[in-house]
Backbone as a chain_set.jsonl record, in Angstrom:
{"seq": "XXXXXXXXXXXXXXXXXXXXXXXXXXXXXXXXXXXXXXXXXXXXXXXXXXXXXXXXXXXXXXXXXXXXXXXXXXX", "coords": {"N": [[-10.233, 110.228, 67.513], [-10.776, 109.15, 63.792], [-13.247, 108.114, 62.217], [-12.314, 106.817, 59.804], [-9.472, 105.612, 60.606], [-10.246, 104.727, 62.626], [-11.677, 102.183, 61.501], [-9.555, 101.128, 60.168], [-7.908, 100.032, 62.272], [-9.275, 98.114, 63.194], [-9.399, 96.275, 61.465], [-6.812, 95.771, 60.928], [-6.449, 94.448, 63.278], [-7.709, 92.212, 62.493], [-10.387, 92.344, 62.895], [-12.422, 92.37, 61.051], [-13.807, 93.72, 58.16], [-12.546, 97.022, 56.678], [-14.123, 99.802, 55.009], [-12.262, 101.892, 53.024], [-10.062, 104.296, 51.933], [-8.299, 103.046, 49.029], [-5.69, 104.485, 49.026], [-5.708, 105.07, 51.975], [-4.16, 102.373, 52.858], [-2.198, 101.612, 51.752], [0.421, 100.84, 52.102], [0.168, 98.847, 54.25], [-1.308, 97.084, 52.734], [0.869, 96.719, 50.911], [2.488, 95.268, 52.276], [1.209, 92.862, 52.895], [-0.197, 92.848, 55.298], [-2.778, 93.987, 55.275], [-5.812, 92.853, 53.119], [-7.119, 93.142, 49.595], [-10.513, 92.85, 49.314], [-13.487, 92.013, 47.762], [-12.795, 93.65, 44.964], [-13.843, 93.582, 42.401], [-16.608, 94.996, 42.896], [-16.018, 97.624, 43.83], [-15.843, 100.812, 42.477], [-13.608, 102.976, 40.799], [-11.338, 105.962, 41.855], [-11.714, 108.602, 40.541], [-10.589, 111.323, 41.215], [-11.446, 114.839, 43.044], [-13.858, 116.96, 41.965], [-15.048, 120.245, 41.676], [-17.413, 122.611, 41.493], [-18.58, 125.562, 40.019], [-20.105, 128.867, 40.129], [-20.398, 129.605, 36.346], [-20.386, 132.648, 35.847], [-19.126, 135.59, 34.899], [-18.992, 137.455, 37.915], [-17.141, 136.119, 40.023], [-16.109, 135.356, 42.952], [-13.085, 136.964, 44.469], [-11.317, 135.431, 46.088], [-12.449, 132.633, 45.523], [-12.056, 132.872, 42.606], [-8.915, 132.513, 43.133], [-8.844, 130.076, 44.164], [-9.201, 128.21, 42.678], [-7.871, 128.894, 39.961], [-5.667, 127.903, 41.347], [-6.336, 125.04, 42.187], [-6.117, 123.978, 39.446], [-3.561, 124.699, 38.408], [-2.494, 122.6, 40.126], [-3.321, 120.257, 39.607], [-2.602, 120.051, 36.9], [0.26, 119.555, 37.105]], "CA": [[-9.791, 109.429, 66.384], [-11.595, 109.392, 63.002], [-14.05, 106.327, 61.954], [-11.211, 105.665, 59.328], [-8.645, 105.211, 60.924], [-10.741, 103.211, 63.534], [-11.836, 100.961, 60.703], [-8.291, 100.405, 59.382], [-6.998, 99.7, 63.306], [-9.961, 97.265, 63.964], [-9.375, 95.853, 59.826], [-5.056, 95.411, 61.176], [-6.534, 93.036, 64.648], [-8.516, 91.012, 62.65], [-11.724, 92.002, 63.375], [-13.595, 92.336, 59.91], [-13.368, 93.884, 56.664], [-12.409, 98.257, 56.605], [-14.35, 100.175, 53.621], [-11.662, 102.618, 53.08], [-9.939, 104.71, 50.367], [-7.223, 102.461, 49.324], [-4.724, 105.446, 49.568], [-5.338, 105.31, 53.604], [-3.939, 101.31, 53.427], [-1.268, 100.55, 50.699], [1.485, 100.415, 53.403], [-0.434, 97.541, 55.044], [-1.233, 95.897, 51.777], [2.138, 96.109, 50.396], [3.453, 94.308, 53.228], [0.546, 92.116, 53.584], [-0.923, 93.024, 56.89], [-3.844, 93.674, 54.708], [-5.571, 91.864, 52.055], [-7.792, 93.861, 49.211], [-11.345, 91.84, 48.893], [-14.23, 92.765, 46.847], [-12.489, 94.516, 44.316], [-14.921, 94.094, 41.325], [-17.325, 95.443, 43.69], [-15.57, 98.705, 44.229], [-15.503, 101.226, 41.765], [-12.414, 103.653, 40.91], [-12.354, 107.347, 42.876], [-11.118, 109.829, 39.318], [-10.533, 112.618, 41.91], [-12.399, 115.61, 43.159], [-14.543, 117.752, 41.236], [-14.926, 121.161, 41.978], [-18.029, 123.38, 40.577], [-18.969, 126.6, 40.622], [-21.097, 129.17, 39.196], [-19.408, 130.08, 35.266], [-20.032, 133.534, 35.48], [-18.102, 136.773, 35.634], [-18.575, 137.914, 38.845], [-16.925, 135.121, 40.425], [-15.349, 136.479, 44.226], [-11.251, 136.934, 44.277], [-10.784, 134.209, 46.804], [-13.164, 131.629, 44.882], [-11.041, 132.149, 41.611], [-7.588, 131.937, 43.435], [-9.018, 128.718, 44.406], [-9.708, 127.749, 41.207], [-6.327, 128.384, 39.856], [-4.306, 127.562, 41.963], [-6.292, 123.78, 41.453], [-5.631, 123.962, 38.351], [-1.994, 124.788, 38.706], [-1.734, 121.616, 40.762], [-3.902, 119.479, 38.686], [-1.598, 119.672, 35.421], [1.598, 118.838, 37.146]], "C": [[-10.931, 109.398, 65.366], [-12.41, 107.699, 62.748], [-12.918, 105.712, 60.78], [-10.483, 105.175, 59.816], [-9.06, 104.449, 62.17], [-10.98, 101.815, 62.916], [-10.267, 99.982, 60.619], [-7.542, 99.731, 60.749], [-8.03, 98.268, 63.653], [-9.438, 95.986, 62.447], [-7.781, 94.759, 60.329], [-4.889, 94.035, 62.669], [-6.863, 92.107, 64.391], [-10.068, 90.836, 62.606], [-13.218, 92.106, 62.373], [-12.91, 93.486, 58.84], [-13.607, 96.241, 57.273], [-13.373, 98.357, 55.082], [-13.973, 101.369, 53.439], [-11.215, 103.008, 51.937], [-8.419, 103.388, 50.415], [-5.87, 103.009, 49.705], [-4.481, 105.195, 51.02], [-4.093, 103.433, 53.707], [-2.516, 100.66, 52.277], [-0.1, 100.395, 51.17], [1.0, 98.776, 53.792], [-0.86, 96.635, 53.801], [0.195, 95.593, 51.043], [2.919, 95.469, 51.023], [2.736, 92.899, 53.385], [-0.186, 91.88, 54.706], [-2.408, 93.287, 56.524], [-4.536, 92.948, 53.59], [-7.064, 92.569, 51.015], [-9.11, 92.679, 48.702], [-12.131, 92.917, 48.081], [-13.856, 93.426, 45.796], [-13.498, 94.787, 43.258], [-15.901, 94.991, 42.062], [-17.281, 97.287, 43.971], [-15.197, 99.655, 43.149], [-14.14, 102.356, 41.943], [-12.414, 105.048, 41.763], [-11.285, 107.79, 41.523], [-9.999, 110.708, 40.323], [-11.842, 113.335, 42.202], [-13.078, 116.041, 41.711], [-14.607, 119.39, 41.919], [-16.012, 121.708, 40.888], [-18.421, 124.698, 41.603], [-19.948, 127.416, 39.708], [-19.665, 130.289, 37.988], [-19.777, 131.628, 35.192], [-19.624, 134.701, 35.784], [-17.788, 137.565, 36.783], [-17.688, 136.907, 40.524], [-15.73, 135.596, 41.563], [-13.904, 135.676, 43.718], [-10.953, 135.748, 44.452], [-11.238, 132.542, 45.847], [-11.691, 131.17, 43.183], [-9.608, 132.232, 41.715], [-7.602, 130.806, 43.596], [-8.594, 127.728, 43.016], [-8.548, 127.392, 40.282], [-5.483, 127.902, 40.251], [-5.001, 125.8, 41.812], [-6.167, 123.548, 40.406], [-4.498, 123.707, 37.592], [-1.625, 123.126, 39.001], [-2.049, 120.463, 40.015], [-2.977, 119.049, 37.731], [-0.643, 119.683, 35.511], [1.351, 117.877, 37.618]], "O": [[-12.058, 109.584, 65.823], [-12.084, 106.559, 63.078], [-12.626, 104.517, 60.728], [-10.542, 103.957, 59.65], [-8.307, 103.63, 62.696], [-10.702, 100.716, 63.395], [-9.978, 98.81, 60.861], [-6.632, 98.936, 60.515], [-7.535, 97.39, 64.36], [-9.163, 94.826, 62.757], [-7.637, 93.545, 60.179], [-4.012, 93.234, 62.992], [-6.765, 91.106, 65.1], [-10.774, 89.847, 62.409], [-14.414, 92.004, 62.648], [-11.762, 93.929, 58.823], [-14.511, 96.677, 57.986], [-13.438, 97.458, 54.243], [-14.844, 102.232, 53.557], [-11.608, 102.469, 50.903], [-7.779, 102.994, 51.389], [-5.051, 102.422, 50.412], [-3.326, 105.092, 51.431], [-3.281, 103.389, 54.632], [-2.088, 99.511, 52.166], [0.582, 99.625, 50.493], [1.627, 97.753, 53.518], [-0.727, 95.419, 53.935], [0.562, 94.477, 50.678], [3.981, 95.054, 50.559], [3.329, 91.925, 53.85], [-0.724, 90.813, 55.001], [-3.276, 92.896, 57.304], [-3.723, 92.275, 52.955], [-8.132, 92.535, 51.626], [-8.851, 91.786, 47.895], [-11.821, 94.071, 47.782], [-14.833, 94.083, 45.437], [-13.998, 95.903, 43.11], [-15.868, 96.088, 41.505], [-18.241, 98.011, 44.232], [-14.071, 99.397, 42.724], [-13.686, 102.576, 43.066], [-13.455, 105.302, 42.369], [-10.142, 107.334, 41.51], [-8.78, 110.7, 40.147], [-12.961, 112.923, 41.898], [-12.836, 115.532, 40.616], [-13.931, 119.452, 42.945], [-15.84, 121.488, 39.689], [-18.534, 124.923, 42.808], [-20.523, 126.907, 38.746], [-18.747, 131.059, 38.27], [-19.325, 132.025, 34.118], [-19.7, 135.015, 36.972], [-16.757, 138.228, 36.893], [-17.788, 137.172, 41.721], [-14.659, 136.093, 41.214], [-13.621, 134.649, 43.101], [-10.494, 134.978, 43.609], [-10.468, 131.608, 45.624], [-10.991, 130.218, 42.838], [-8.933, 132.082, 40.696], [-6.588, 130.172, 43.303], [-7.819, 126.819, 42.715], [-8.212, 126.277, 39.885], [-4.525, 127.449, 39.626], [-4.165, 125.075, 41.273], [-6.036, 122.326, 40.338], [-4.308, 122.967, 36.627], [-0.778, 122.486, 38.378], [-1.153, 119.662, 39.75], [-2.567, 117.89, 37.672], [0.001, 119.792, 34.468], [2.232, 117.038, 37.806]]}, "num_chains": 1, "name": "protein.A"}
């Protein structure tokens, strides 16, 4: 099992505060089973980032990557 999802099972008994993405918990807060503290505290997550090096010889696989986030990005 991962340390998140240990947090969020120990967070759901009771036993102290998870510091998780909120994505893993908005089930459990929209019902109430959790309860979001600290918020000022917590800044926003944008998304990834992704860098690489800008120039032309840049391998196949690297800039299929590339597009294809791209692709997914701007829908």
């Amino acid at each position: 099992m991962n340390q998140e999802r240990m947090m969020i099972e120990a967070a759901l008994a009771g036993l102290g505060i998870a510091y998780v993405f909120e994505s893993s918990v908005l089930d459990a807060l929209k019902t109430g089973q959790l309860t979001s503290v600290l918020d000022d505290w917590c800044s926003g997550f944008p998304g990834a980032y992704l860098y690489y090096p800008g120039n032309h010889n840049i391998p196949s696989a690297l800039r299929a990557f590339v597009d294809t986030i791209k692709i997914s990005s701007a829908s």
